[in-house]
Amino acid sequence: MAKKQEKTLEDLFEDGLKDVYFAEKKILQALKKMAKAAESEESVTAFENHYAETEIQIDRLEQVFELLEQKPKGKNCPAILGIIEEGEEIMKEYKGSSALDAGLIAAAQAVEHYEITRYGALKAWAKELGMKEAVKLLDETLSEEIKTDKLLTTMAEGQANQRAEAA
Ligand code: FE
Ligand code: FE
Ligand code: FE
C-alpha cells in the first residue's frame, strides 16, 4: 500500500484559500439579500458598501491564486453555509418586526468573525511561506473585515440606544 503523501503548510494555505474564496462568493449573494431585507437606511448602506468591498476581496483572492500559478477555485465551506442559513432564518422569521435589523447586524457580524479567523490564519501562513505579496493582499482584506465588524458593533449599540430612548 502506498504511503499517504505528507501534507504541507502549502497545502493548508491552498485549501484555506479555496475555502475563503468559496465563502466570499456566498457572502456576496448574502449581502445583496441583506441589503434588500434591511429596514434602516444605515443598515442598507452598510451592507451595500460591504458588498462593493467583497467584490474587491474576491479579486484579491484571485490575485493570490495567480501568485500560486493556480486557477481560482472554491472548496465547499460548511461553516459559511451554516452562518448564512442562520441569517436567512432571521430574515424570514423577523420580517416586518422592529428587531429585524438588530438580527441582521448580528448575523453579519458572525460572517465577519468567520472571515477574520480565516484571513488571520492565511496571512500568518503566507508569512511563514515567504509570500510577501500574498501577505499584503490578505492583510488589506483582513483590515476591511475588522473595520466592518467594528462598524456593525457601533450600529448595534446605536440601535440599542435608540430603542432604550423610545421605550
Ligand atoms: Fe469578505
Ligand atoms: Fe470554511
Ligand atoms: Fe466581510
JSON list of C-alpha atoms and ligand atoms in Angstrom, two decimals:
[
{"chain": "A", "resi": 1, "resn": "MET", "atom": "CA", "xyz": [0.00, 0.00, 0.00]},
{"chain": "A", "resi": 2, "resn": "ALA", "atom": "CA", "xyz": [1.34, 3.39, -0.99]},
{"chain": "A", "resi": 3, "resn": "LYS", "atom": "CA", "xyz": [2.15, 5.68, 1.84]},
{"chain": "A", "resi": 4, "resn": "LYS", "atom": "CA", "xyz": [-0.23, 8.62, 2.08]},
{"chain": "A", "resi": 5, "resn": "GLN", "atom": "CA", "xyz": [1.52, 11.72, 0.92]},
{"chain": "A", "resi": 6, "resn": "GLU", "atom": "CA", "xyz": [2.60, 14.08, 3.64]},
{"chain": "A", "resi": 7, "resn": "LYS", "atom": "CA", "xyz": [0.52, 17.25, 3.71]},
{"chain": "A", "resi": 8, "resn": "THR", "atom": "CA", "xyz": [2.37, 20.53, 4.00]},
{"chain": "A", "resi": 9, "resn": "LEU", "atom": "CA", "xyz": [1.73, 24.07, 5.16]},
{"chain": "A", "resi": 10, "resn": "GLU", "atom": "CA", "xyz": [1.47, 24.93, 1.48]},
{"chain": "A", "resi": 11, "resn": "ASP", "atom": "CA", "xyz": [-1.45, 22.51, 1.13]},
{"chain": "A", "resi": 12, "resn": "LEU", "atom": "CA", "xyz": [-3.07, 24.07, 4.15]},
{"chain": "A", "resi": 13, "resn": "PHE", "atom": "CA", "xyz": [-2.63, 27.52, 2.62]},
{"chain": "A", "resi": 14, "resn": "GLU", "atom": "CA", "xyz": [-4.13, 26.45, -0.72]},
{"chain": "A", "resi": 15, "resn": "ASP", "atom": "CA", "xyz": [-7.08, 24.70, 0.92]},
{"chain": "A", "resi": 16, "resn": "GLY", "atom": "CA", "xyz": [-7.70, 27.72, 3.13]},
{"chain": "A", "resi": 17, "resn": "LEU", "atom": "CA", "xyz": [-7.60, 29.99, 0.12]},
{"chain": "A", "resi": 18, "resn": "LYS", "atom": "CA", "xyz": [-10.20, 27.85, -1.66]},
{"chain": "A", "resi": 19, "resn": "ASP", "atom": "CA", "xyz": [-12.35, 27.77, 1.46]},
{"chain": "A", "resi": 20, "resn": "VAL", "atom": "CA", "xyz": [-12.45, 31.55, 1.80]},
{"chain": "A", "resi": 21, "resn": "TYR", "atom": "CA", "xyz": [-12.87, 32.02, -1.97]},
{"chain": "A", "resi": 22, "resn": "PHE", "atom": "CA", "xyz": [-15.98, 29.85, -1.81]},
{"chain": "A", "resi": 23, "resn": "ALA", "atom": "CA", "xyz": [-17.11, 31.71, 1.32]},
{"chain": "A", "resi": 24, "resn": "GLU", "atom": "CA", "xyz": [-16.67, 35.21, -0.18]},
{"chain": "A", "resi": 25, "resn": "LYS", "atom": "CA", "xyz": [-18.79, 34.28, -3.19]},
{"chain": "A", "resi": 26, "resn": "LYS", "atom": "CA", "xyz": [-21.59, 33.09, -0.91]},
{"chain": "A", "resi": 27, "resn": "ILE", "atom": "CA", "xyz": [-21.18, 36.22, 1.24]},
{"chain": "A", "resi": 28, "resn": "LEU", "atom": "CA", "xyz": [-21.60, 38.39, -1.86]},
{"chain": "A", "resi": 29, "resn": "GLN", "atom": "CA", "xyz": [-25.01, 36.82, -2.53]},
{"chain": "A", "resi": 30, "resn": "ALA", "atom": "CA", "xyz": [-25.98, 37.04, 1.14]},
{"chain": "A", "resi": 31, "resn": "LEU", "atom": "CA", "xyz": [-25.07, 40.73, 1.40]},
{"chain": "A", "resi": 32, "resn": "LYS", "atom": "CA", "xyz": [-27.27, 41.51, -1.58]},
{"chain": "A", "resi": 33, "resn": "LYS", "atom": "CA", "xyz": [-30.23, 39.80, 0.13]},
{"chain": "A", "resi": 34, "resn": "MET", "atom": "CA", "xyz": [-29.49, 41.50, 3.43]},
{"chain": "A", "resi": 35, "resn": "ALA", "atom": "CA", "xyz": [-29.34, 44.95, 1.84]},
{"chain": "A", "resi": 36, "resn": "LYS", "atom": "CA", "xyz": [-32.74, 44.25, 0.31]},
{"chain": "A", "resi": 37, "resn": "ALA", "atom": "CA", "xyz": [-34.21, 42.95, 3.57]},
{"chain": "A", "resi": 38, "resn": "ALA", "atom": "CA", "xyz": [-32.86, 45.61, 5.95]},
{"chain": "A", "resi": 39, "resn": "GLU", "atom": "CA", "xyz": [-35.21, 48.29, 7.30]},
{"chain": "A", "resi": 40, "resn": "SER", "atom": "CA", "xyz": [-32.98, 51.22, 8.20]},
{"chain": "A", "resi": 41, "resn": "GLU", "atom": "CA", "xyz": [-31.07, 53.24, 5.67]},
{"chain": "A", "resi": 42, "resn": "GLU", "atom": "CA", "xyz": [-27.97, 52.85, 7.82]},
{"chain": "A", "resi": 43, "resn": "SER", "atom": "CA", "xyz": [-28.12, 49.05, 7.57]},
{"chain": "A", "resi": 44, "resn": "VAL", "atom": "CA", "xyz": [-28.84, 49.12, 3.83]},
{"chain": "A", "resi": 45, "resn": "THR", "atom": "CA", "xyz": [-25.85, 51.39, 3.23]},
{"chain": "A", "resi": 46, "resn": "ALA", "atom": "CA", "xyz": [-23.56, 49.26, 5.40]},
{"chain": "A", "resi": 47, "resn": "PHE", "atom": "CA", "xyz": [-24.50, 46.07, 3.55]},
{"chain": "A", "resi": 48, "resn": "GLU", "atom": "CA", "xyz": [-24.20, 47.75, 0.15]},
{"chain": "A", "resi": 49, "resn": "ASN", "atom": "CA", "xyz": [-20.80, 49.18, 0.99]},
{"chain": "A", "resi": 50, "resn": "HIS", "atom": "CA", "xyz": [-19.52, 45.83, 2.18]},
{"chain": "A", "resi": 51, "resn": "TYR", "atom": "CA", "xyz": [-20.92, 44.22, -0.97]},
{"chain": "A", "resi": 52, "resn": "ALA", "atom": "CA", "xyz": [-18.68, 46.50, -3.01]},
{"chain": "A", "resi": 53, "resn": "GLU", "atom": "CA", "xyz": [-15.72, 45.71, -0.75]},
{"chain": "A", "resi": 54, "resn": "THR", "atom": "CA", "xyz": [-16.40, 41.99, -1.06]},
{"chain": "A", "resi": 55, "resn": "GLU", "atom": "CA", "xyz": [-16.15, 42.20, -4.85]},
{"chain": "A", "resi": 56, "resn": "ILE", "atom": "CA", "xyz": [-12.67, 43.65, -4.42]},
{"chain": "A", "resi": 57, "resn": "GLN", "atom": "CA", "xyz": [-11.80, 40.99, -1.84]},
{"chain": "A", "resi": 58, "resn": "ILE", "atom": "CA", "xyz": [-12.70, 38.27, -4.34]},
{"chain": "A", "resi": 59, "resn": "ASP", "atom": "CA", "xyz": [-10.44, 39.98, -6.83]},
{"chain": "A", "resi": 60, "resn": "ARG", "atom": "CA", "xyz": [-7.59, 39.99, -4.28]},
{"chain": "A", "resi": 61, "resn": "LEU", "atom": "CA", "xyz": [-8.04, 36.26, -3.69]},
{"chain": "A", "resi": 62, "resn": "GLU", "atom": "CA", "xyz": [-7.79, 35.73, -7.44]},
{"chain": "A", "resi": 63, "resn": "GLN", "atom": "CA", "xyz": [-4.52, 37.64, -7.35]},
{"chain": "A", "resi": 64, "resn": "VAL", "atom": "CA", "xyz": [-3.24, 35.29, -4.62]},
{"chain": "A", "resi": 65, "resn": "PHE", "atom": "CA", "xyz": [-4.21, 32.27, -6.74]},
{"chain": "A", "resi": 66, "resn": "GLU", "atom": "CA", "xyz": [-2.27, 33.88, -9.56]},
{"chain": "A", "resi": 67, "resn": "LEU", "atom": "CA", "xyz": [0.80, 34.19, -7.32]},
{"chain": "A", "resi": 68, "resn": "LEU", "atom": "CA", "xyz": [0.50, 30.43, -6.76]},
{"chain": "A", "resi": 69, "resn": "GLU", "atom": "CA", "xyz": [0.13, 29.99, -10.53]},
{"chain": "A", "resi": 70, "resn": "GLN", "atom": "CA", "xyz": [-3.24, 28.41, -9.98]},
{"chain": "A", "resi": 71, "resn": "LYS", "atom": "CA", "xyz": [-6.70, 28.93, -11.37]},
{"chain": "A", "resi": 72, "resn": "PRO", "atom": "CA", "xyz": [-9.08, 30.36, -8.73]},
{"chain": "A", "resi": 73, "resn": "LYS", "atom": "CA", "xyz": [-11.15, 27.56, -7.31]},
{"chain": "A", "resi": 74, "resn": "GLY", "atom": "CA", "xyz": [-13.55, 27.27, -4.40]},
{"chain": "A", "resi": 75, "resn": "LYS", "atom": "CA", "xyz": [-13.86, 24.48, -1.89]},
{"chain": "A", "resi": 76, "resn": "ASN", "atom": "CA", "xyz": [-17.08, 23.81, -0.03]},
{"chain": "A", "resi": 77, "resn": "CYS", "atom": "CA", "xyz": [-17.17, 25.72, 3.27]},
{"chain": "A", "resi": 78, "resn": "PRO", "atom": "CA", "xyz": [-19.85, 24.26, 5.56]},
{"chain": "A", "resi": 79, "resn": "ALA", "atom": "CA", "xyz": [-19.21, 26.95, 8.18]},
{"chain": "A", "resi": 80, "resn": "ILE", "atom": "CA", "xyz": [-20.25, 29.86, 5.96]},
{"chain": "A", "resi": 81, "resn": "LEU", "atom": "CA", "xyz": [-23.25, 27.94, 4.62]},
{"chain": "A", "resi": 82, "resn": "GLY", "atom": "CA", "xyz": [-24.43, 27.46, 8.22]},
{"chain": "A", "resi": 83, "resn": "ILE", "atom": "CA", "xyz": [-23.81, 31.07, 9.20]},
{"chain": "A", "resi": 84, "resn": "ILE", "atom": "CA", "xyz": [-25.68, 32.32, 6.12]},
{"chain": "A", "resi": 85, "resn": "GLU", "atom": "CA", "xyz": [-28.52, 29.90, 6.79]},
{"chain": "A", "resi": 86, "resn": "GLU", "atom": "CA", "xyz": [-28.94, 31.41, 10.25]},
{"chain": "A", "resi": 87, "resn": "GLY", "atom": "CA", "xyz": [-29.07, 34.87, 8.67]},
{"chain": "A", "resi": 88, "resn": "GLU", "atom": "CA", "xyz": [-31.78, 33.70, 6.30]},
{"chain": "A", "resi": 89, "resn": "GLU", "atom": "CA", "xyz": [-33.79, 32.39, 9.23]},
{"chain": "A", "resi": 90, "resn": "ILE", "atom": "CA", "xyz": [-33.64, 35.87, 10.78]},
{"chain": "A", "resi": 91, "resn": "MET", "atom": "CA", "xyz": [-34.80, 37.46, 7.51]},
{"chain": "A", "resi": 92, "resn": "LYS", "atom": "CA", "xyz": [-37.77, 35.13, 7.34]},
{"chain": "A", "resi": 93, "resn": "GLU", "atom": "CA", "xyz": [-38.77, 34.97, 10.97]},
{"chain": "A", "resi": 94, "resn": "TYR", "atom": "CA", "xyz": [-38.26, 38.67, 11.81]},
{"chain": "A", "resi": 95, "resn": "LYS", "atom": "CA", "xyz": [-39.59, 40.16, 8.58]},
{"chain": "A", "resi": 96, "resn": "GLY", "atom": "CA", "xyz": [-41.55, 43.33, 9.36]},
{"chain": "A", "resi": 97, "resn": "SER", "atom": "CA", "xyz": [-40.54, 43.33, 13.01]},
{"chain": "A", "resi": 98, "resn": "SER", "atom": "CA", "xyz": [-38.66, 46.11, 14.78]},
{"chain": "A", "resi": 99, "resn": "ALA", "atom": "CA", "xyz": [-35.96, 43.62, 15.79]},
{"chain": "A", "resi": 100, "resn": "LEU", "atom": "CA", "xyz": [-35.12, 42.68, 12.17]},
{"chain": "A", "resi": 101, "resn": "ASP", "atom": "CA", "xyz": [-32.12, 44.95, 11.71]},
{"chain": "A", "resi": 102, "resn": "ALA", "atom": "CA", "xyz": [-30.62, 44.02, 15.08]},
{"chain": "A", "resi": 103, "resn": "GLY", "atom": "CA", "xyz": [-30.81, 40.40, 13.97]},
{"chain": "A", "resi": 104, "resn": "LEU", "atom": "CA", "xyz": [-29.31, 41.14, 10.57]},
{"chain": "A", "resi": 105, "resn": "ILE", "atom": "CA", "xyz": [-26.44, 43.10, 12.10]},
{"chain": "A", "resi": 106, "resn": "ALA", "atom": "CA", "xyz": [-25.66, 40.22, 14.46]},
{"chain": "A", "resi": 107, "resn": "ALA", "atom": "CA", "xyz": [-25.83, 37.74, 11.56]},
{"chain": "A", "resi": 108, "resn": "ALA", "atom": "CA", "xyz": [-23.45, 39.93, 9.55]},
{"chain": "A", "resi": 109, "resn": "GLN", "atom": "CA", "xyz": [-21.04, 40.02, 12.48]},
{"chain": "A", "resi": 110, "resn": "ALA", "atom": "CA", "xyz": [-20.97, 36.22, 12.59]},
{"chain": "A", "resi": 111, "resn": "VAL", "atom": "CA", "xyz": [-19.85, 36.33, 8.95]},
{"chain": "A", "resi": 112, "resn": "GLU", "atom": "CA", "xyz": [-17.15, 38.92, 9.67]},
{"chain": "A", "resi": 113, "resn": "HIS", "atom": "CA", "xyz": [-15.82, 36.93, 12.61]},
{"chain": "A", "resi": 114, "resn": "TYR", "atom": "CA", "xyz": [-15.50, 33.82, 10.47]},
{"chain": "A", "resi": 115, "resn": "GLU", "atom": "CA", "xyz": [-13.67, 35.81, 7.83]},
{"chain": "A", "resi": 116, "resn": "ILE", "atom": "CA", "xyz": [-11.35, 37.37, 10.40]},
{"chain": "A", "resi": 117, "resn": "THR", "atom": "CA", "xyz": [-10.25, 33.94, 11.66]},
{"chain": "A", "resi": 118, "resn": "ARG", "atom": "CA", "xyz": [-9.67, 32.68, 8.13]},
{"chain": "A", "resi": 119, "resn": "TYR", "atom": "CA", "xyz": [-7.79, 35.70, 6.82]},
{"chain": "A", "resi": 120, "resn": "GLY", "atom": "CA", "xyz": [-5.78, 35.83, 10.04]},
{"chain": "A", "resi": 121, "resn": "ALA", "atom": "CA", "xyz": [-4.61, 32.24, 9.56]},
{"chain": "A", "resi": 122, "resn": "LEU", "atom": "CA", "xyz": [-3.98, 32.68, 5.83]},
{"chain": "A", "resi": 123, "resn": "LYS", "atom": "CA", "xyz": [-1.93, 35.80, 6.43]},
{"chain": "A", "resi": 124, "resn": "ALA", "atom": "CA", "xyz": [0.17, 34.01, 9.06]},
{"chain": "A", "resi": 125, "resn": "TRP", "atom": "CA", "xyz": [0.75, 31.03, 6.75]},
{"chain": "A", "resi": 126, "resn": "ALA", "atom": "CA", "xyz": [1.63, 33.27, 3.79]},
{"chain": "A", "resi": 127, "resn": "LYS", "atom": "CA", "xyz": [4.18, 34.98, 6.01]},
{"chain": "A", "resi": 128, "resn": "GLU", "atom": "CA", "xyz": [5.59, 31.62, 7.06]},
{"chain": "A", "resi": 129, "resn": "LEU", "atom": "CA", "xyz": [5.82, 30.60, 3.40]},
{"chain": "A", "resi": 130, "resn": "GLY", "atom": "CA", "xyz": [7.64, 33.82, 2.49]},
{"chain": "A", "resi": 131, "resn": "MET", "atom": "CA", "xyz": [4.85, 35.05, 0.20]},
{"chain": "A", "resi": 132, "resn": "LYS", "atom": "CA", "xyz": [5.21, 38.77, 0.78]},
{"chain": "A", "resi": 133, "resn": "GLU", "atom": "CA", "xyz": [2.77, 39.91, -1.89]},
{"chain": "A", "resi": 134, "resn": "ALA", "atom": "CA", "xyz": [0.12, 37.49, -0.63]},
{"chain": "A", "resi": 135, "resn": "VAL", "atom": "CA", "xyz": [0.62, 38.76, 2.93]},
{"chain": "A", "resi": 136, "resn": "LYS", "atom": "CA", "xyz": [-0.07, 42.29, 1.70]},
{"chain": "A", "resi": 137, "resn": "LEU", "atom": "CA", "xyz": [-3.23, 41.31, -0.19]},
{"chain": "A", "resi": 138, "resn": "LEU", "atom": "CA", "xyz": [-4.60, 39.19, 2.66]},
{"chain": "A", "resi": 139, "resn": "ASP", "atom": "CA", "xyz": [-3.85, 41.91, 5.16]},
{"chain": "A", "resi": 140, "resn": "GLU", "atom": "CA", "xyz": [-5.78, 44.50, 3.15]},
{"chain": "A", "resi": 141, "resn": "THR", "atom": "CA", "xyz": [-8.85, 42.29, 3.26]},
{"chain": "A", "resi": 142, "resn": "LEU", "atom": "CA", "xyz": [-8.35, 41.38, 6.92]},
{"chain": "A", "resi": 143, "resn": "SER", "atom": "CA", "xyz": [-8.31, 45.11, 7.76]},
{"chain": "A", "resi": 144, "resn": "GLU", "atom": "CA", "xyz": [-11.59, 45.62, 5.88]},
{"chain": "A", "resi": 145, "resn": "GLU", "atom": "CA", "xyz": [-13.26, 42.74, 7.73]},
{"chain": "A", "resi": 146, "resn": "ILE", "atom": "CA", "xyz": [-12.11, 44.12, 11.10]},
{"chain": "A", "resi": 147, "resn": "LYS", "atom": "CA", "xyz": [-13.29, 47.61, 10.14]},
{"chain": "A", "resi": 148, "resn": "THR", "atom": "CA", "xyz": [-16.69, 46.21, 9.07]},
{"chain": "A", "resi": 149, "resn": "ASP", "atom": "CA", "xyz": [-17.03, 44.26, 12.31]},
{"chain": "A", "resi": 150, "resn": "LYS", "atom": "CA", "xyz": [-16.35, 47.44, 14.31]},
{"chain": "A", "resi": 151, "resn": "LEU", "atom": "CA", "xyz": [-18.87, 49.41, 12.27]},
{"chain": "A", "resi": 152, "resn": "LEU", "atom": "CA", "xyz": [-21.50, 46.73, 12.91]},
{"chain": "A", "resi": 153, "resn": "THR", "atom": "CA", "xyz": [-20.80, 46.91, 16.65]},
{"chain": "A", "resi": 154, "resn": "THR", "atom": "CA", "xyz": [-21.27, 50.69, 16.58]},
{"chain": "A", "resi": 155, "resn": "MET", "atom": "CA", "xyz": [-24.51, 50.27, 14.64]},
{"chain": "A", "resi": 156, "resn": "ALA", "atom": "CA", "xyz": [-25.81, 47.64, 17.07]},
{"chain": "A", "resi": 157, "resn": "GLU", "atom": "CA", "xyz": [-25.04, 49.89, 20.03]},
{"chain": "A", "resi": 158, "resn": "GLY", "atom": "CA", "xyz": [-26.65, 52.89, 18.33]},
{"chain": "A", "resi": 159, "resn": "GLN", "atom": "CA", "xyz": [-29.83, 50.95, 17.66]},
{"chain": "A", "resi": 160, "resn": "ALA", "atom": "CA", "xyz": [-29.93, 49.62, 21.21]},
{"chain": "A", "resi": 161, "resn": "ASN", "atom": "CA", "xyz": [-29.64, 53.18, 22.50]},
{"chain": "A", "resi": 162, "resn": "GLN", "atom": "CA", "xyz": [-32.41, 54.38, 20.19]},
{"chain": "A", "resi": 163, "resn": "ARG", "atom": "CA", "xyz": [-34.69, 51.61, 21.39]},
{"chain": "A", "resi": 164, "resn": "ALA", "atom": "CA", "xyz": [-33.92, 52.45, 25.00]},
{"chain": "A", "resi": 165, "resn": "GLU", "atom": "CA", "xyz": [-34.79, 56.09, 24.33]},
{"chain": "A", "resi": 166, "resn": "ALA", "atom": "CA", "xyz": [-38.02, 55.16, 22.57]},
{"chain": "A", "resi": 167, "resn": "ALA", "atom": "CA", "xyz": [-39.10, 52.91, 25.43]},
{"chain": "B", "resi": 1, "resn": "FE", "atom": "FE", "xyz": [-15.05, 39.32, 2.97]},
{"chain": "B", "resi": 2, "resn": "FE", "atom": "FE", "xyz": [-14.65, 27.09, 5.88]},
{"chain": "B", "resi": 3, "resn": "FE", "atom": "FE", "xyz": [-16.68, 40.70, 5.26]}
]
